[in-house]
Amino acid sequence: MTLIDQIYIDGAFVTPHGTDLFDLHNPATAQVIGQLRMADAIDAEAAIAAAKRAFASFSRSTKAERIALLHRLADTLDKRREDLIEATIEEYGAPISRSAWMADYAVGAFRLAAQVLEAYDFTRQIGTARVTMEPLGVVGIITPWNANAGFIAGKLAMVIASGSTCVIKPSEMSAIQTQIVTEALHEAGVPAGVFNIVTGRGDVVGAVLSGHRDVAKLSFTGSTATGRAILRAGAESFKRVTLELGGKSPMLVLEDADFGAAIPFALNAGFMNSGQACIAGSRILVPASRLAEFEAAISEAIAAFPSGDPRDPATAIGPMVSQRQWDRVQSYIAKGLNEGARLLTGGEGRPDGTQGGWFVKPTIFSDVRNDMTIAREEIFGPVLSIIPYADEEQAITIANDTDYGLHAYVAGRDEDRARSVADRIVAGRVIINAAPMEMSAPFGGFKHSGIGREGGSFGLEAFLEPKAVMG
Ligand code: NAD
């Protein structure tokens, strides 16, 4: 049993004022593996005060100092790579290969921020005005459980690059991963108070950050419902916000698509991170003329995406993070059946050979209409919907007929045609034919998928505000 009973304030590990305990689980066994002593509102206040004190000097640090610091953070985090991978498997249930990717992504976030900072000019002349990009002050960072280290690192890296300071409130369900990340960041010798980590409940610690007058900006990744609550709470003190929220991303399989390539692309996009991904391509739009062919091919290909023990290198889909998440996914599978979608593969219950843990059968429905609940709401599990379409015009209409606009995917042989379809999709990012992610491109969503962008210079500017001096 692991006991996490310290938080990180003003450059030191301290015992929280809060005394409530939270059970940590191994999702592959559903067993309790540890406990977290949670921070409370008083801890959040102390962390904000430390970040405010640190801002006075850190906001005047030089670009070179911050670049060096970002590289040190990458180095110290990289040294804990194996520990982080182990914790991500144990506490989150991510398959081995995904856990390794997640650890490397977090390290890479610091290196990328250093590169962006290197190239960024904080001062420019506009007419007679000298315009400087100023750091905002204390930033409240609130993150979810589905990529704990990556979200902490990505946001913290840009806060540091900007010269701001922060208080981080990670998900309470990722406390072991957070502990490793915090120890690694501490090793880098960051000036006291520049970052503080107070893990506690969202409606306690998160609520203090969202409403506090001394917090200038909130950077949040999580559900659309919580994003809305944070936006309301921040309005009182005119907080700047970056909200990275949910998605219901379309995978448009065009008429000329090569299914040999399109199907692995669709399954990888749909089942990434065990389906617990905001950018999952969960609506697969298929030409009605090729529906039977597509169904046959995807039913066969799904064998390469087994759900099971995250420590088995062959596993593609790990367990859901919690009983609550398992129940939620099961309820959506039941809704799909009730609303008349046709089950192609998977279904309710646990996959054969698993027991105890929160495992879900990789599930694909066909004949889904875009007005069915499974096509409208984010499921956050390995459940995909095939939606047939008559022609390209209708495919684009269906793709855009959603409250969300985070991501989209297009598969097609004719690349010009695929690009012209991509241009008409309302989404923050579109990936054509499994092209690799460009990490320095902006990331974020249209509509209910959020406000603002992360990544690259757009991500840095999210923590800066222009100031013009004339004369
Ligand atoms: P969540 O919204 O329940 O929780 C996210 C964080 O917010 C947690 O740290 C939680 O403790 C905190 N929180 C909860 N209530 C709060 C409140 N009232 N005030 C302040 N903070 C509060 O989301 P989750 O279940 O942890 O994560 C899953 C969701 O995250 C999914 O909807 C998914 O789409 C979204 N997500 C989005 C992205 C993205 O970049 N767009 C990435 C990953 C996950």
mmCIF file with all atom_site columns, N, CA and C and ligand atoms in Angstrom, residues 142-146 151 169-172 200-203 206-207 210 220-224 226 229-230 244-247 278 378 380 406 443, ligand 1:
data_model
loop_
_atom_site.group_PDB
_atom_site.id
_atom_site.type_symbol
_atom_site.label_atom_id
_atom_site.label_alt_id
_atom_site.label_comp_id
_atom_site.label_asym_id
_atom_site.label_entity_id
_atom_site.label_seq_id
_atom_site.pdbx_PDB_ins_code
_atom_site.Cartn_x
_atom_site.Cartn_y
_atom_site.Cartn_z
_atom_site.occupancy
_atom_site.B_iso_or_equiv
_atom_site.pdbx_formal_charge
_atom_site.auth_seq_id
_atom_site.auth_comp_id
_atom_site.auth_asym_id
_atom_site.auth_atom_id
_atom_site.pdbx_PDB_model_num
ATOM   1   N N   . ILE A 1 142 ? -5.612  22.860 -13.748 1.00 0.00 ? 142 ILE A N   1
ATOM   2   C CA  . ILE A 1 142 ? -6.460  21.750 -13.268 1.00 0.00 ? 142 ILE A CA  1
ATOM   3   C C   . ILE A 1 142 ? -6.459  20.673 -14.345 1.00 0.00 ? 142 ILE A C   1
ATOM   4   N N   . THR A 1 143 ? -6.072  19.452 -13.972 1.00 0.00 ? 143 THR A N   1
ATOM   5   C CA  . THR A 1 143 ? -5.887  18.404 -14.987 1.00 0.00 ? 143 THR A CA  1
ATOM   6   C C   . THR A 1 143 ? -6.655  17.112 -14.652 1.00 0.00 ? 143 THR A C   1
ATOM   7   N N   . PRO A 1 144 ? -6.956  16.302 -15.686 1.00 0.00 ? 144 PRO A N   1
ATOM   8   C CA  . PRO A 1 144 ? -7.697  15.049 -15.495 1.00 0.00 ? 144 PRO A CA  1
ATOM   9   C C   . PRO A 1 144 ? -6.763  13.847 -15.325 1.00 0.00 ? 144 PRO A C   1
ATOM   10  N N   . TRP A 1 145 ? -7.340  12.664 -15.268 1.00 0.00 ? 145 TRP A N   1
ATOM   11  C CA  . TRP A 1 145 ? -6.588  11.445 -14.960 1.00 0.00 ? 145 TRP A CA  1
ATOM   12  C C   . TRP A 1 145 ? -6.101  10.684 -16.180 1.00 0.00 ? 145 TRP A C   1
ATOM   13  N N   . ASN A 1 146 ? -6.513  11.081 -17.376 1.00 0.00 ? 146 ASN A N   1
ATOM   14  C CA  . ASN A 1 146 ? -6.252  10.190 -18.508 1.00 0.00 ? 146 ASN A CA  1
ATOM   15  C C   . ASN A 1 146 ? -4.905  10.382 -19.191 1.00 0.00 ? 146 ASN A C   1
ATOM   16  N N   . PHE A 1 151 ? -0.293  16.172 -19.126 1.00 0.00 ? 151 PHE A N   1
ATOM   17  C CA  . PHE A 1 151 ? -1.040  17.426 -18.937 1.00 0.00 ? 151 PHE A CA  1
ATOM   18  C C   . PHE A 1 151 ? -0.317  18.351 -17.961 1.00 0.00 ? 151 PHE A C   1
ATOM   19  N N   . LYS A 1 169 ? -3.535  21.554 -9.739  1.00 0.00 ? 169 LYS A N   1
ATOM   20  C CA  . LYS A 1 169 ? -4.469  20.662 -9.048  1.00 0.00 ? 169 LYS A CA  1
ATOM   21  C C   . LYS A 1 169 ? -4.715  19.471 -9.972  1.00 0.00 ? 169 LYS A C   1
ATOM   22  N N   . PRO A 1 170 ? -3.893  18.408 -9.826  1.00 0.00 ? 170 PRO A N   1
ATOM   23  C CA  . PRO A 1 170 ? -4.101  17.236 -10.684 1.00 0.00 ? 170 PRO A CA  1
ATOM   24  C C   . PRO A 1 170 ? -5.309  16.428 -10.202 1.00 0.00 ? 170 PRO A C   1
ATOM   25  N N   . SER A 1 171 ? -5.686  15.449 -11.004 1.00 0.00 ? 171 SER A N   1
ATOM   26  C CA  . SER A 1 171 ? -6.789  14.577 -10.591 1.00 0.00 ? 171 SER A CA  1
ATOM   27  C C   . SER A 1 171 ? -6.382  13.780 -9.352  1.00 0.00 ? 171 SER A C   1
ATOM   28  N N   . GLU A 1 172 ? -7.313  13.616 -8.451  1.00 0.00 ? 172 GLU A N   1
ATOM   29  C CA  . GLU A 1 172 ? -7.042  12.830 -7.239  1.00 0.00 ? 172 GLU A CA  1
ATOM   30  C C   . GLU A 1 172 ? -6.801  11.356 -7.578  1.00 0.00 ? 172 GLU A C   1
ATOM   31  N N   . GLY A 1 200 ? -6.227  17.434 -4.581  1.00 0.00 ? 200 GLY A N   1
ATOM   32  C CA  . GLY A 1 200 ? -7.398  17.363 -3.708  1.00 0.00 ? 200 GLY A CA  1
ATOM   33  C C   . GLY A 1 200 ? -8.634  17.278 -4.572  1.00 0.00 ? 200 GLY A C   1
ATOM   34  N N   . ARG A 1 201 ? -9.768  17.416 -3.950  1.00 0.00 ? 201 ARG A N   1
ATOM   35  C CA  . ARG A 1 201 ? -11.018 17.297 -4.714  1.00 0.00 ? 201 ARG A CA  1
ATOM   36  C C   . ARG A 1 201 ? -11.223 18.504 -5.633  1.00 0.00 ? 201 ARG A C   1
ATOM   37  N N   . GLY A 1 202 ? -11.872 18.239 -6.770  1.00 0.00 ? 202 GLY A N   1
ATOM   38  C CA  . GLY A 1 202 ? -12.143 19.321 -7.701  1.00 0.00 ? 202 GLY A CA  1
ATOM   39  C C   . GLY A 1 202 ? -13.053 20.378 -7.117  1.00 0.00 ? 202 GLY A C   1
ATOM   40  N N   . ASP A 1 203 ? -14.097 19.934 -6.414  1.00 0.00 ? 203 ASP A N   1
ATOM   41  C CA  . ASP A 1 203 ? -15.055 20.915 -5.894  1.00 0.00 ? 203 ASP A CA  1
ATOM   42  C C   . ASP A 1 203 ? -14.541 21.595 -4.622  1.00 0.00 ? 203 ASP A C   1
ATOM   43  N N   . GLY A 1 206 ? -10.052 22.708 -6.572  1.00 0.00 ? 206 GLY A N   1
ATOM   44  C CA  . GLY A 1 206 ? -10.310 23.273 -7.904  1.00 0.00 ? 206 GLY A CA  1
ATOM   45  C C   . GLY A 1 206 ? -11.209 24.496 -7.806  1.00 0.00 ? 206 GLY A C   1
ATOM   46  N N   . ALA A 1 207 ? -12.173 24.430 -6.921  1.00 0.00 ? 207 ALA A N   1
ATOM   47  C CA  . ALA A 1 207 ? -13.107 25.563 -6.774  1.00 0.00 ? 207 ALA A CA  1
ATOM   48  C C   . ALA A 1 207 ? -12.399 26.785 -6.204  1.00 0.00 ? 207 ALA A C   1
ATOM   49  N N   . SER A 1 210 ? -10.510 28.343 -9.031  1.00 0.00 ? 210 SER A N   1
ATOM   50  C CA  . SER A 1 210 ? -11.391 28.952 -10.049 1.00 0.00 ? 210 SER A CA  1
ATOM   51  C C   . SER A 1 210 ? -11.963 30.290 -9.592  1.00 0.00 ? 210 SER A C   1
ATOM   52  N N   . PHE A 1 220 ? -7.303  24.595 -17.926 1.00 0.00 ? 220 PHE A N   1
ATOM   53  C CA  . PHE A 1 220 ? -8.036  23.398 -17.498 1.00 0.00 ? 220 PHE A CA  1
ATOM   54  C C   . PHE A 1 220 ? -8.138  22.384 -18.617 1.00 0.00 ? 220 PHE A C   1
ATOM   55  N N   . THR A 1 221 ? -7.920  21.124 -18.293 1.00 0.00 ? 221 THR A N   1
ATOM   56  C CA  . THR A 1 221 ? -8.266  20.029 -19.194 1.00 0.00 ? 221 THR A CA  1
ATOM   57  C C   . THR A 1 221 ? -9.187  19.097 -18.444 1.00 0.00 ? 221 THR A C   1
ATOM   58  N N   . GLY A 1 222 ? -10.317 18.774 -19.030 1.00 0.00 ? 222 GLY A N   1
ATOM   59  C CA  . GLY A 1 222 ? -11.269 17.888 -18.367 1.00 0.00 ? 222 GLY A CA  1
ATOM   60  C C   . GLY A 1 222 ? -12.587 17.905 -19.103 1.00 0.00 ? 222 GLY A C   1
ATOM   61  N N   . SER A 1 223 ? -13.640 17.592 -18.393 1.00 0.00 ? 223 SER A N   1
ATOM   62  C CA  . SER A 1 223 ? -14.934 17.437 -19.056 1.00 0.00 ? 223 SER A CA  1
ATOM   63  C C   . SER A 1 223 ? -15.565 18.788 -19.377 1.00 0.00 ? 223 SER A C   1
ATOM   64  N N   . THR A 1 224 ? -16.463 18.769 -20.334 1.00 0.00 ? 224 THR A N   1
ATOM   65  C CA  . THR A 1 224 ? -17.152 19.989 -20.734 1.00 0.00 ? 224 THR A CA  1
ATOM   66  C C   . THR A 1 224 ? -17.993 20.537 -19.579 1.00 0.00 ? 224 THR A C   1
ATOM   67  N N   . THR A 1 226 ? -17.434 20.314 -16.289 1.00 0.00 ? 226 THR A N   1
ATOM   68  C CA  . THR A 1 226 ? -16.567 21.004 -15.310 1.00 0.00 ? 226 THR A CA  1
ATOM   69  C C   . THR A 1 226 ? -16.020 22.293 -15.912 1.00 0.00 ? 226 THR A C   1
ATOM   70  N N   . ALA A 1 229 ? -18.439 24.994 -15.380 1.00 0.00 ? 229 ALA A N   1
ATOM   71  C CA  . ALA A 1 229 ? -18.467 25.452 -13.974 1.00 0.00 ? 229 ALA A CA  1
ATOM   72  C C   . ALA A 1 229 ? -17.270 26.369 -13.699 1.00 0.00 ? 229 ALA A C   1
ATOM   73  N N   . ILE A 1 230 ? -16.123 26.016 -14.256 1.00 0.00 ? 230 ILE A N   1
ATOM   74  C CA  . ILE A 1 230 ? -14.908 26.815 -14.041 1.00 0.00 ? 230 ILE A CA  1
ATOM   75  C C   . ILE A 1 230 ? -15.031 28.182 -14.721 1.00 0.00 ? 230 ILE A C   1
ATOM   76  N N   . GLU A 1 244 ? -9.590  22.962 -22.302 1.00 0.00 ? 244 GLU A N   1
ATOM   77  C CA  . GLU A 1 244 ? -9.470  21.831 -23.241 1.00 0.00 ? 244 GLU A CA  1
ATOM   78  C C   . GLU A 1 244 ? -10.471 20.787 -22.780 1.00 0.00 ? 244 GLU A C   1
ATOM   79  N N   . LEU A 1 245 ? -11.556 20.633 -23.533 1.00 0.00 ? 245 LEU A N   1
ATOM   80  C CA  . LEU A 1 245 ? -12.679 19.841 -23.019 1.00 0.00 ? 245 LEU A CA  1
ATOM   81  C C   . LEU A 1 245 ? -12.903 18.571 -23.850 1.00 0.00 ? 245 LEU A C   1
ATOM   82  N N   . GLY A 1 246 ? -14.137 18.146 -23.927 1.00 0.00 ? 246 GLY A N   1
ATOM   83  C CA  . GLY A 1 246 ? -14.430 16.848 -24.542 1.00 0.00 ? 246 GLY A CA  1
ATOM   84  C C   . GLY A 1 246 ? -14.508 16.884 -26.060 1.00 0.00 ? 246 GLY A C   1
ATOM   85  N N   . GLY A 1 247 ? -14.800 15.727 -26.621 1.00 0.00 ? 247 GLY A N   1
ATOM   86  C CA  . GLY A 1 247 ? -14.923 15.631 -28.075 1.00 0.00 ? 247 GLY A CA  1
ATOM   87  C C   . GLY A 1 247 ? -15.814 14.474 -28.489 1.00 0.00 ? 247 GLY A C   1
ATOM   88  N N   . CYS A 1 278 ? -9.767  12.335 -25.250 1.00 0.00 ? 278 CYS A N   1
ATOM   89  C CA  . CYS A 1 278 ? -10.656 13.406 -25.713 1.00 0.00 ? 278 CYS A CA  1
ATOM   90  C C   . CYS A 1 278 ? -10.680 13.479 -27.230 1.00 0.00 ? 278 CYS A C   1
ATOM   91  N N   . GLU A 1 378 ? -20.012 12.032 -25.386 1.00 0.00 ? 378 GLU A N   1
ATOM   92  C CA  . GLU A 1 378 ? -18.676 11.458 -25.257 1.00 0.00 ? 378 GLU A CA  1
ATOM   93  C C   . GLU A 1 378 ? -18.746 10.255 -24.316 1.00 0.00 ? 378 GLU A C   1
ATOM   94  N N   . PHE A 1 380 ? -16.014 8.000  -23.735 1.00 0.00 ? 380 PHE A N   1
ATOM   95  C CA  . PHE A 1 380 ? -14.721 7.885  -23.044 1.00 0.00 ? 380 PHE A CA  1
ATOM   96  C C   . PHE A 1 380 ? -14.403 6.435  -22.706 1.00 0.00 ? 380 PHE A C   1
ATOM   97  N N   . LEU A 1 406 ? -13.274 19.233 -31.500 1.00 0.00 ? 406 LEU A N   1
ATOM   98  C CA  . LEU A 1 406 ? -11.883 19.124 -31.046 1.00 0.00 ? 406 LEU A CA  1
ATOM   99  C C   . LEU A 1 406 ? -10.967 18.591 -32.148 1.00 0.00 ? 406 LEU A C   1
ATOM   100 N N   . PHE A 1 443 ? -3.331  23.213 -30.446 1.00 0.00 ? 443 PHE A N   1
ATOM   101 C CA  . PHE A 1 443 ? -4.234  22.128 -30.051 1.00 0.00 ? 443 PHE A CA  1
ATOM   102 C C   . PHE A 1 443 ? -5.365  22.714 -29.217 1.00 0.00 ? 443 PHE A C   1
HETATM 103 P P1  . NAD B 2 .   ? -13.431 16.144 -14.868 1.00 0.00 ? 1   NAD B P1  1
HETATM 104 O O1  . NAD B 2 .   ? -13.930 17.371 -15.531 1.00 0.00 ? 1   NAD B O1  1
HETATM 105 O O2  . NAD B 2 .   ? -14.342 15.399 -13.994 1.00 0.00 ? 1   NAD B O2  1
HETATM 106 O O3  . NAD B 2 .   ? -12.158 16.470 -13.955 1.00 0.00 ? 1   NAD B O3  1
HETATM 107 C C1  . NAD B 2 .   ? -11.026 17.166 -14.457 1.00 0.00 ? 1   NAD B C1  1
HETATM 108 C C2  . NAD B 2 .   ? -10.356 17.886 -13.312 1.00 0.00 ? 1   NAD B C2  1
HETATM 109 O O4  . NAD B 2 .   ? -11.249 18.887 -12.824 1.00 0.00 ? 1   NAD B O4  1
HETATM 110 C C3  . NAD B 2 .   ? -10.025 16.985 -12.120 1.00 0.00 ? 1   NAD B C3  1
HETATM 111 O O5  . NAD B 2 .   ? -8.784  17.394 -11.570 1.00 0.00 ? 1   NAD B O5  1
HETATM 112 C C4  . NAD B 2 .   ? -11.167 17.294 -11.156 1.00 0.00 ? 1   NAD B C4  1
HETATM 113 O O6  . NAD B 2 .   ? -10.828 17.051 -9.800  1.00 0.00 ? 1   NAD B O6  1
HETATM 114 C C5  . NAD B 2 .   ? -11.393 18.785 -11.419 1.00 0.00 ? 1   NAD B C5  1
HETATM 115 N N1  . NAD B 2 .   ? -12.719 19.288 -11.041 1.00 0.00 ? 1   NAD B N1  1
HETATM 116 C C6  . NAD B 2 .   ? -13.880 18.587 -10.909 1.00 0.00 ? 1   NAD B C6  1
HETATM 117 N N2  . NAD B 2 .   ? -14.873 19.414 -10.521 1.00 0.00 ? 1   NAD B N2  1
HETATM 118 C C7  . NAD B 2 .   ? -14.343 20.648 -10.405 1.00 0.00 ? 1   NAD B C7  1
HETATM 119 C C8  . NAD B 2 .   ? -14.877 21.928 -10.044 1.00 0.00 ? 1   NAD B C8  1
HETATM 120 N N3  . NAD B 2 .   ? -16.142 22.108 -9.728  1.00 0.00 ? 1   NAD B N3  1
HETATM 121 N N4  . NAD B 2 .   ? -14.038 22.995 -10.053 1.00 0.00 ? 1   NAD B N4  1
HETATM 122 C C9  . NAD B 2 .   ? -12.742 22.860 -10.401 1.00 0.00 ? 1   NAD B C9  1
HETATM 123 N N5  . NAD B 2 .   ? -12.185 21.673 -10.724 1.00 0.00 ? 1   NAD B N5  1
HETATM 124 C C10 . NAD B 2 .   ? -12.963 20.578 -10.747 1.00 0.00 ? 1   NAD B C10 1
HETATM 125 O O7  . NAD B 2 .   ? -12.855 15.237 -16.030 1.00 0.00 ? 1   NAD B O7  1
HETATM 126 P P2  . NAD B 2 .   ? -12.213 13.799 -15.882 1.00 0.00 ? 1   NAD B P2  1
HETATM 127 O O8  . NAD B 2 .   ? -13.323 12.836 -15.675 1.00 0.00 ? 1   NAD B O8  1
HETATM 128 O O9  . NAD B 2 .   ? -11.091 13.829 -14.910 1.00 0.00 ? 1   NAD B O9  1
HETATM 129 O O10 . NAD B 2 .   ? -11.564 13.622 -17.332 1.00 0.00 ? 1   NAD B O10 1
HETATM 130 C C11 . NAD B 2 .   ? -12.285 13.189 -18.433 1.00 0.00 ? 1   NAD B C11 1
HETATM 131 C C12 . NAD B 2 .   ? -12.729 14.357 -19.296 1.00 0.00 ? 1   NAD B C12 1
HETATM 132 O O11 . NAD B 2 .   ? -11.610 15.136 -19.684 1.00 0.00 ? 1   NAD B O11 1
HETATM 133 C C13 . NAD B 2 .   ? -13.359 13.927 -20.591 1.00 0.00 ? 1   NAD B C13 1
HETATM 134 O O12 . NAD B 2 .   ? -14.560 14.629 -20.802 1.00 0.00 ? 1   NAD B O12 1
HETATM 135 C C14 . NAD B 2 .   ? -12.353 14.304 -21.659 1.00 0.00 ? 1   NAD B C14 1
HETATM 136 O O13 . NAD B 2 .   ? -12.866 14.573 -22.911 1.00 0.00 ? 1   NAD B O13 1
HETATM 137 C C15 . NAD B 2 .   ? -11.696 15.467 -21.064 1.00 0.00 ? 1   NAD B C15 1
HETATM 138 N N6  . NAD B 2 .   ? -10.355 15.609 -21.633 1.00 0.00 ? 1   NAD B N6  1
HETATM 139 C C16 . NAD B 2 .   ? -10.106 16.635 -22.490 1.00 0.00 ? 1   NAD B C16 1
HETATM 140 C C17 . NAD B 2 .   ? -8.855  16.763 -23.077 1.00 0.00 ? 1   NAD B C17 1
HETATM 141 C C18 . NAD B 2 .   ? -8.549  17.879 -24.023 1.00 0.00 ? 1   NAD B C18 1
HETATM 142 O O14 . NAD B 2 .   ? -7.381  18.213 -24.152 1.00 0.00 ? 1   NAD B O14 1
HETATM 143 N N7  . NAD B 2 .   ? -9.499  18.467 -24.686 1.00 0.00 ? 1   NAD B N7  1
HETATM 144 C C19 . NAD B 2 .   ? -7.873  15.850 -22.774 1.00 0.00 ? 1   NAD B C19 1
HETATM 145 C C20 . NAD B 2 .   ? -8.163  14.807 -21.910 1.00 0.00 ? 1   NAD B C20 1
HETATM 146 C C21 . NAD B 2 .   ? -9.408  14.720 -21.324 1.00 0.00 ? 1   NAD B C21 1
#
